[in-house]
PDB file of C-alpha atoms in Angstrom:
ATOM      1  CA  GLN W   1     -34.389 170.466 -72.986  1.00  0.00           C
ATOM      2  CA  LYS W   2     -34.204 166.785 -73.826  1.00  0.00           C
ATOM      3  CA  GLU W   3     -34.090 164.427 -70.876  1.00  0.00           C
ATOM      4  CA  VAL W   4     -30.875 162.825 -72.147  1.00  0.00           C
ATOM      5  CA  GLU W   5     -28.368 164.203 -74.607  1.00  0.00           C
ATOM      6  CA  GLN W   6     -25.382 162.397 -76.005  1.00  0.00           C
ATOM      7  CA  ASP W   7     -22.480 163.427 -78.223  1.00  0.00           C
ATOM      8  CA  PRO W   8     -23.850 162.600 -81.668  1.00  0.00           C
ATOM      9  CA  GLY W   9     -20.706 161.337 -83.326  1.00  0.00           C
ATOM     10  CA  PRO W  10     -19.796 159.510 -85.403  1.00  0.00           C
ATOM     11  CA  LEU W  11     -16.365 159.281 -83.876  1.00  0.00           C
ATOM     12  CA  SER W  12     -13.342 157.772 -85.638  1.00  0.00           C
ATOM     13  CA  VAL W  13     -10.103 157.135 -83.776  1.00  0.00           C
ATOM     14  CA  PRO W  14      -6.908 155.182 -84.485  1.00  0.00           C
ATOM     15  CA  GLU W  15      -6.271 151.928 -82.697  1.00  0.00           C
ATOM     16  CA  GLY W  16      -4.738 152.490 -79.265  1.00  0.00           C
ATOM     17  CA  ALA W  17      -6.391 155.876 -78.723  1.00  0.00           C
ATOM     18  CA  ILE W  18      -8.228 156.866 -75.570  1.00  0.00           C
ATOM     19  CA  VAL W  19     -11.908 157.430 -76.275  1.00  0.00           C
ATOM     20  CA  SER W  20     -14.291 159.574 -74.246  1.00  0.00           C
ATOM     21  CA  LEU W  21     -18.042 159.178 -74.710  1.00  0.00           C
ATOM     22  CA  ASN W  22     -20.363 161.537 -72.883  1.00  0.00           C
ATOM     23  CA  CYS W  23     -23.986 162.063 -71.892  1.00  0.00           C
ATOM     24  CA  THR W  24     -25.827 164.768 -70.007  1.00  0.00           C
ATOM     25  CA  TYR W  25     -29.201 164.350 -68.357  1.00  0.00           C
ATOM     26  CA  SER W  26     -31.774 166.604 -66.755  1.00  0.00           C
ATOM     27  CA  ASN W  27     -33.680 164.273 -64.403  1.00  0.00           C
ATOM     28  CA  SER W  28     -32.119 164.506 -60.947  1.00  0.00           C
ATOM     29  CA  ALA W  29     -34.078 161.396 -59.882  1.00  0.00           C
ATOM     30  CA  PHE W  30     -31.892 159.121 -62.015  1.00  0.00           C
ATOM     31  CA  GLN W  31     -29.996 156.751 -59.736  1.00  0.00           C
ATOM     32  CA  TYR W  32     -28.842 154.008 -62.110  1.00  0.00           C
ATOM     33  CA  PHE W  33     -26.342 154.906 -64.807  1.00  0.00           C
ATOM     34  CA  MET W  34     -25.582 152.432 -67.546  1.00  0.00           C
ATOM     35  CA  TRP W  35     -23.686 152.077 -70.789  1.00  0.00           C
ATOM     36  CA  TYR W  36     -24.911 149.715 -73.452  1.00  0.00           C
ATOM     37  CA  ARG W  37     -22.909 148.685 -76.516  1.00  0.00           C
ATOM     38  CA  GLN W  38     -24.599 147.878 -79.809  1.00  0.00           C
ATOM     39  CA  TYR W  39     -22.747 146.198 -82.635  1.00  0.00           C
ATOM     40  CA  SER W  40     -24.032 146.613 -86.169  1.00  0.00           C
ATOM     41  CA  ARG W  41     -27.175 144.549 -86.810  1.00  0.00           C
ATOM     42  CA  LYS W  42     -27.335 143.425 -83.178  1.00  0.00           C
ATOM     43  CA  GLY W  43     -29.326 144.410 -80.127  1.00  0.00           C
ATOM     44  CA  PRO W  44     -27.751 146.520 -77.375  1.00  0.00           C
ATOM     45  CA  GLU W  45     -26.007 144.725 -74.527  1.00  0.00           C
ATOM     46  CA  LEU W  46     -25.037 146.023 -71.116  1.00  0.00           C
ATOM     47  CA  LEU W  47     -21.402 147.081 -70.899  1.00  0.00           C
ATOM     48  CA  MET W  48     -21.155 148.774 -67.514  1.00  0.00           C
ATOM     49  CA  TYR W  49     -23.340 150.254 -64.802  1.00  0.00           C
ATOM     50  CA  THR W  50     -22.957 152.265 -61.621  1.00  0.00           C
ATOM     51  CA  TYR W  51     -25.252 153.559 -58.917  1.00  0.00           C
ATOM     52  CA  SER W  52     -23.316 156.502 -57.614  1.00  0.00           C
ATOM     53  CA  SER W  53     -21.054 159.378 -58.438  1.00  0.00           C
ATOM     54  CA  GLY W  54     -17.430 158.529 -59.031  1.00  0.00           C
ATOM     55  CA  ASN W  55     -15.549 156.109 -61.221  1.00  0.00           C
ATOM     56  CA  LYS W  56     -15.983 152.419 -61.914  1.00  0.00           C
ATOM     57  CA  GLU W  57     -13.351 150.516 -63.834  1.00  0.00           C
ATOM     58  CA  ASP W  58     -13.618 147.250 -65.759  1.00  0.00           C
ATOM     59  CA  GLY W  59     -10.558 146.352 -67.759  1.00  0.00           C
ATOM     60  CA  ARG W  60     -10.042 148.982 -70.459  1.00  0.00           C
ATOM     61  CA  PHE W  61     -13.367 150.657 -69.658  1.00  0.00           C
ATOM     62  CA  THR W  62     -14.059 153.306 -67.015  1.00  0.00           C
ATOM     63  CA  ALA W  63     -17.507 154.707 -66.286  1.00  0.00           C
ATOM     64  CA  GLN W  64     -17.620 158.091 -64.596  1.00  0.00           C
ATOM     65  CA  VAL W  65     -20.661 159.747 -63.046  1.00  0.00           C
ATOM     66  CA  ASP W  66     -20.924 163.326 -61.834  1.00  0.00           C
ATOM     67  CA  LYS W  67     -24.378 163.737 -60.328  1.00  0.00           C
ATOM     68  CA  SER W  68     -23.824 167.365 -59.396  1.00  0.00           C
ATOM     69  CA  SER W  69     -23.258 168.236 -63.058  1.00  0.00           C
ATOM     70  CA  LYS W  70     -25.678 165.580 -64.373  1.00  0.00           C
ATOM     71  CA  TYR W  71     -22.938 164.247 -66.600  1.00  0.00           C
ATOM     72  CA  ILE W  72     -21.717 160.731 -67.269  1.00  0.00           C
ATOM     73  CA  SER W  73     -18.784 159.508 -69.317  1.00  0.00           C
ATOM     74  CA  LEU W  74     -17.370 156.257 -70.625  1.00  0.00           C
ATOM     75  CA  PHE W  75     -13.632 156.091 -71.235  1.00  0.00           C
ATOM     76  CA  ILE W  76     -12.041 153.396 -73.349  1.00  0.00           C
ATOM     77  CA  ARG W  77      -8.292 152.952 -73.033  1.00  0.00           C
ATOM     78  CA  ASP W  78      -6.131 151.312 -75.703  1.00  0.00           C
ATOM     79  CA  SER W  79      -9.096 151.190 -78.052  1.00  0.00           C
ATOM     80  CA  GLN W  80      -9.328 148.213 -80.385  1.00  0.00           C
ATOM     81  CA  PRO W  81     -11.097 147.704 -83.726  1.00  0.00           C
ATOM     82  CA  SER W  82     -13.430 145.327 -81.867  1.00  0.00           C
ATOM     83  CA  ASP W  83     -14.649 148.330 -79.859  1.00  0.00           C
ATOM     84  CA  SER W  84     -16.241 149.728 -83.024  1.00  0.00           C
ATOM     85  CA  ALA W  85     -19.930 149.940 -82.152  1.00  0.00           C
ATOM     86  CA  THR W  86     -22.642 152.364 -81.102  1.00  0.00           C
ATOM     87  CA  TYR W  87     -22.565 153.244 -77.405  1.00  0.00           C
ATOM     88  CA  LEU W  88     -25.816 154.132 -75.652  1.00  0.00           C
ATOM     89  CA  CYS W  89     -26.047 155.727 -72.249  1.00  0.00           C
ATOM     90  CA  ALA W  90     -29.085 154.682 -70.221  1.00  0.00           C
ATOM     91  CA  PHE W  91     -30.678 155.855 -66.990  1.00  0.00           C
ATOM     92  CA  ARG W  92     -33.229 154.717 -64.443  1.00  0.00           C
ATOM     93  CA  ASP W  93     -34.628 156.191 -61.269  1.00  0.00           C
ATOM     94  CA  ASN W  94     -35.503 154.339 -58.063  1.00  0.00           C
ATOM     95  CA  TYR W  95     -39.245 154.505 -58.636  1.00  0.00           C
ATOM     96  CA  GLY W  96     -39.872 154.106 -62.337  1.00  0.00           C
ATOM     97  CA  GLN W  97     -39.445 150.764 -63.927  1.00  0.00           C
ATOM     98  CA  ASN W  98     -38.277 151.882 -67.302  1.00  0.00           C
ATOM     99  CA  PHE W  99     -34.996 152.955 -68.799  1.00  0.00           C
ATOM    100  CA  VAL W 100     -34.316 156.181 -70.658  1.00  0.00           C
ATOM    101  CA  PHE W 101     -31.747 155.754 -73.412  1.00  0.00           C
ATOM    102  CA  GLY W 102     -29.549 158.318 -75.086  1.00  0.00           C
ATOM    103  CA  PRO W 103     -29.519 158.417 -78.890  1.00  0.00           C
ATOM    104  CA  GLY W 104     -26.112 156.741 -79.102  1.00  0.00           C
ATOM    105  CA  THR W 105     -22.643 157.597 -80.356  1.00  0.00           C
ATOM    106  CA  ARG W 106     -21.189 155.519 -83.168  1.00  0.00           C
ATOM    107  CA  LEU W 107     -17.506 154.776 -82.669  1.00  0.00           C
ATOM    108  CA  SER W 108     -15.088 153.449 -85.282  1.00  0.00           C
ATOM    109  CA  VAL W 109     -11.614 152.349 -84.221  1.00  0.00           C
ATOM    110  CA  LEU W 110      -9.350 152.167 -87.226  1.00  0.00           C
ATOM    111  CA  PRO W 111      -6.505 149.598 -87.359  1.00  0.00           C
TER     112      PRO W 111
ATOM    113  CA  ASP A   1     -29.129 129.650 -78.795  1.00  0.00           C
ATOM    114  CA  ALA A   2     -30.037 133.279 -78.269  1.00  0.00           C
ATOM    115  CA  ASP A   3     -31.914 134.140 -75.084  1.00  0.00           C
ATOM    116  CA  VAL A   4     -34.218 136.636 -76.814  1.00  0.00           C
ATOM    117  CA  THR A   5     -35.349 135.903 -80.347  1.00  0.00           C
ATOM    118  CA  GLN A   6     -37.364 138.007 -82.739  1.00  0.00           C
ATOM    119  CA  THR A   7     -39.179 137.080 -85.931  1.00  0.00           C
ATOM    120  CA  PRO A   8     -39.064 138.142 -88.654  1.00  0.00           C
ATOM    121  CA  ARG A   9     -35.625 139.750 -88.844  1.00  0.00           C
ATOM    122  CA  ASN A  10     -36.604 141.824 -91.862  1.00  0.00           C
ATOM    123  CA  ARG A  11     -40.010 142.772 -93.198  1.00  0.00           C
ATOM    124  CA  ILE A  12     -41.225 144.915 -96.058  1.00  0.00           C
ATOM    125  CA  THR A  13     -44.903 145.795 -96.067  1.00  0.00           C
ATOM    126  CA  LYS A  14     -47.268 148.282 -97.666  1.00  0.00           C
ATOM    127  CA  THR A  15     -49.174 151.157 -96.131  1.00  0.00           C
ATOM    128  CA  GLY A  16     -52.390 149.989 -94.510  1.00  0.00           C
ATOM    129  CA  LYS A  17     -51.335 146.385 -93.953  1.00  0.00           C
ATOM    130  CA  ARG A  18     -51.527 144.728 -90.548  1.00  0.00           C
ATOM    131  CA  ILE A  19     -48.324 143.089 -89.405  1.00  0.00           C
ATOM    132  CA  MET A  20     -47.145 141.299 -86.286  1.00  0.00           C
ATOM    133  CA  LEU A  21     -43.653 141.128 -84.871  1.00  0.00           C
ATOM    134  CA  GLU A  22     -42.961 138.288 -82.474  1.00  0.00           C
ATOM    135  CA  CYS A  23     -40.594 137.959 -79.537  1.00  0.00           C
ATOM    136  CA  SER A  24     -39.674 134.993 -77.364  1.00  0.00           C
ATOM    137  CA  GLN A  25     -37.306 134.740 -74.421  1.00  0.00           C
ATOM    138  CA  THR A  26     -35.867 131.732 -72.646  1.00  0.00           C
ATOM    139  CA  LYS A  27     -34.545 133.554 -69.576  1.00  0.00           C
ATOM    140  CA  GLY A  28     -37.685 133.090 -67.493  1.00  0.00           C
ATOM    141  CA  HIS A  29     -38.074 136.849 -67.123  1.00  0.00           C
ATOM    142  CA  ASP A  30     -41.380 138.417 -66.150  1.00  0.00           C
ATOM    143  CA  ARG A  31     -40.678 141.792 -67.755  1.00  0.00           C
ATOM    144  CA  MET A  32     -40.713 142.332 -71.492  1.00  0.00           C
ATOM    145  CA  TYR A  33     -40.443 145.453 -73.624  1.00  0.00           C
ATOM    146  CA  TRP A  34     -40.856 146.672 -77.179  1.00  0.00           C
ATOM    147  CA  TYR A  35     -38.719 149.561 -78.443  1.00  0.00           C
ATOM    148  CA  ARG A  36     -38.200 151.227 -81.777  1.00  0.00           C
ATOM    149  CA  GLN A  37     -34.870 152.703 -82.796  1.00  0.00           C
ATOM    150  CA  ASP A  38     -34.534 155.564 -85.246  1.00  0.00           C
ATOM    151  CA  PRO A  39     -31.337 157.375 -86.252  1.00  0.00           C
ATOM    152  CA  GLY A  40     -30.679 160.298 -83.926  1.00  0.00           C
ATOM    153  CA  LEU A  41     -33.585 159.417 -81.640  1.00  0.00           C
ATOM    154  CA  GLY A  42     -32.264 156.344 -79.934  1.00  0.00           C
ATOM    155  CA  LEU A  43     -34.452 153.694 -78.348  1.00  0.00           C
ATOM    156  CA  ARG A  44     -38.006 154.734 -77.577  1.00  0.00           C
ATOM    157  CA  LEU A  45     -40.362 152.588 -75.533  1.00  0.00           C
ATOM    158  CA  ILE A  46     -43.553 151.456 -77.249  1.00  0.00           C
ATOM    159  CA  TYR A  47     -45.119 149.030 -74.739  1.00  0.00           C
ATOM    160  CA  TYR A  48     -44.014 147.067 -71.725  1.00  0.00           C
ATOM    161  CA  SER A  49     -45.349 144.200 -69.668  1.00  0.00           C
ATOM    162  CA  PHE A  50     -44.383 143.153 -66.149  1.00  0.00           C
ATOM    163  CA  ASP A  51     -46.294 139.897 -66.270  1.00  0.00           C
ATOM    164  CA  VAL A  52     -48.816 138.106 -68.438  1.00  0.00           C
ATOM    165  CA  LYS A  53     -51.761 140.149 -67.135  1.00  0.00           C
ATOM    166  CA  ASP A  54     -49.949 143.481 -67.100  1.00  0.00           C
ATOM    167  CA  ILE A  55     -49.654 145.622 -70.248  1.00  0.00           C
ATOM    168  CA  ASN A  56     -48.578 149.257 -70.207  1.00  0.00           C
ATOM    169  CA  LYS A  57     -48.193 151.953 -72.825  1.00  0.00           C
ATOM    170  CA  GLY A  58     -44.797 153.482 -73.338  1.00  0.00           C
ATOM    171  CA  GLU A  59     -43.707 156.778 -74.791  1.00  0.00           C
ATOM    172  CA  ILE A  60     -44.919 156.134 -78.346  1.00  0.00           C
ATOM    173  CA  SER A  61     -47.765 153.582 -78.284  1.00  0.00           C
ATOM    174  CA  ASP A  62     -50.098 155.215 -80.833  1.00  0.00           C
ATOM    175  CA  GLY A  63     -50.562 152.982 -83.872  1.00  0.00           C
ATOM    176  CA  TYR A  64     -49.277 149.882 -82.042  1.00  0.00           C
ATOM    177  CA  SER A  65     -50.804 147.132 -79.926  1.00  0.00           C
ATOM    178  CA  VAL A  66     -49.284 144.210 -78.054  1.00  0.00           C
ATOM    179  CA  SER A  67     -50.200 140.799 -76.756  1.00  0.00           C
ATOM    180  CA  ARG A  68     -48.489 138.852 -73.967  1.00  0.00           C
ATOM    181  CA  GLN A  69     -49.438 135.317 -74.875  1.00  0.00           C
ATOM    182  CA  ALA A  70     -47.282 133.689 -72.203  1.00  0.00           C
ATOM    183  CA  GLN A  71     -44.467 134.632 -69.871  1.00  0.00           C
ATOM    184  CA  ALA A  72     -42.015 133.928 -72.663  1.00  0.00           C
ATOM    185  CA  LYS A  73     -43.861 135.537 -75.571  1.00  0.00           C
ATOM    186  CA  PHE A  74     -44.650 139.174 -76.325  1.00  0.00           C
ATOM    187  CA  SER A  75     -45.849 140.251 -79.764  1.00  0.00           C
ATOM    188  CA  LEU A  76     -46.179 143.708 -81.294  1.00  0.00           C
ATOM    189  CA  SER A  77     -48.801 144.535 -83.925  1.00  0.00           C
ATOM    190  CA  LEU A  78     -49.114 147.421 -86.309  1.00  0.00           C
ATOM    191  CA  GLU A  79     -52.822 147.499 -87.087  1.00  0.00           C
ATOM    192  CA  SER A  80     -52.502 149.662 -90.184  1.00  0.00           C
ATOM    193  CA  ALA A  81     -48.883 150.291 -91.050  1.00  0.00           C
ATOM    194  CA  ILE A  82     -47.766 153.744 -92.188  1.00  0.00           C
ATOM    195  CA  PRO A  83     -44.404 154.828 -93.668  1.00  0.00           C
ATOM    196  CA  ASN A  84     -43.263 156.665 -90.509  1.00  0.00           C
ATOM    197  CA  GLN A  85     -43.340 153.325 -88.700  1.00  0.00           C
ATOM    198  CA  THR A  86     -40.327 152.317 -90.762  1.00  0.00           C
ATOM    199  CA  ALA A  87     -37.701 151.630 -88.104  1.00  0.00           C
ATOM    200  CA  LEU A  88     -35.664 149.018 -86.288  1.00  0.00           C
ATOM    201  CA  TYR A  89     -37.731 147.270 -83.617  1.00  0.00           C
ATOM    202  CA  PHE A  90     -36.237 145.619 -80.551  1.00  0.00           C
ATOM    203  CA  CYS A  91     -37.743 143.352 -77.956  1.00  0.00           C
ATOM    204  CA  ALA A  92     -36.101 143.095 -74.546  1.00  0.00           C
ATOM    205  CA  SER A  93     -36.596 141.167 -71.333  1.00  0.00           C
ATOM    206  CA  GLN A  94     -35.566 141.886 -67.760  1.00  0.00           C
ATOM    207  CA  GLY A  95     -35.634 140.009 -64.498  1.00  0.00           C
ATOM    208  CA  ALA A  96     -37.629 141.655 -61.707  1.00  0.00           C
ATOM    209  CA  ALA A  97     -34.592 141.758 -59.429  1.00  0.00           C
ATOM    210  CA  ASP A  98     -32.268 143.034 -62.153  1.00  0.00           C
ATOM    211  CA  GLN A  99     -32.063 146.800 -61.870  1.00  0.00           C
ATOM    212  CA  GLU A 100     -29.750 147.600 -64.712  1.00  0.00           C
ATOM    213  CA  THR A 101     -29.807 144.862 -67.334  1.00  0.00           C
ATOM    214  CA  GLN A 102     -32.236 144.449 -70.177  1.00  0.00           C
ATOM    215  CA  TYR A 103     -31.539 141.644 -72.625  1.00  0.00           C
ATOM    216  CA  PHE A 104     -32.282 142.603 -76.189  1.00  0.00           C
ATOM    217  CA  GLY A 105     -33.196 140.542 -79.186  1.00  0.00           C
ATOM    218  CA  PRO A 106     -31.425 140.995 -82.519  1.00  0.00           C
ATOM    219  CA  GLY A 107     -34.050 143.379 -83.868  1.00  0.00           C
ATOM    220  CA  THR A 108     -36.551 143.455 -86.714  1.00  0.00           C
ATOM    221  CA  ARG A 109     -35.894 145.843 -89.577  1.00  0.00           C
ATOM    222  CA  LEU A 110     -39.277 147.056 -90.862  1.00  0.00           C
ATOM    223  CA  LEU A 111     -39.858 149.002 -94.051  1.00  0.00           C
ATOM    224  CA  VAL A 112     -43.335 150.371 -94.744  1.00  0.00           C
ATOM    225  CA  LEU A 113     -43.813 151.456 -98.340  1.00  0.00           C
TER     226      LEU A 113
END
């Protein structure tokens, strides 16, 4: 089993749709849960992070973590064409210094 | 100006050639990383450095070497390039107290013929 799995996509939605992006992980030591966004021909940049189970909201974005199921999600409400990008989930434990990234889901929001 | 810069942005080389990819950061971070990104595989760690005298192998270090010339500079070398090293390469930096944020450069697209 891979340490991190992510919905492969690509995903195309109409403008205004609600988008759900998901990752599962196997390492129960992961304590930091992050979503990075990568626009075409750019490096990834941090979008959201959380340390615990539950929801964290930032504008149109909500990050959800379920540690018991080892499952994290990113929801995008009222999606916009500017949200078109690849979304990478990322994880870190309390002891290791390095991140583990998912393979990414490419999202296209069509006007 | 960008906080993390990479040169070159694109490079085409031939099998067996030695090439160097360079990275500089202006954020004053101690930690720097080199990743490669391949379709369907995501970002995989090649090497990382927590300060100038600290170099560590990542998940896929074979065929690569690095040099941390200064706090701000971290270069990646392919001693003898092979076609399966064709990929997108990213450098990143991170502050020691920053648990969740790595700052990435714009990437170098490498093609090995």
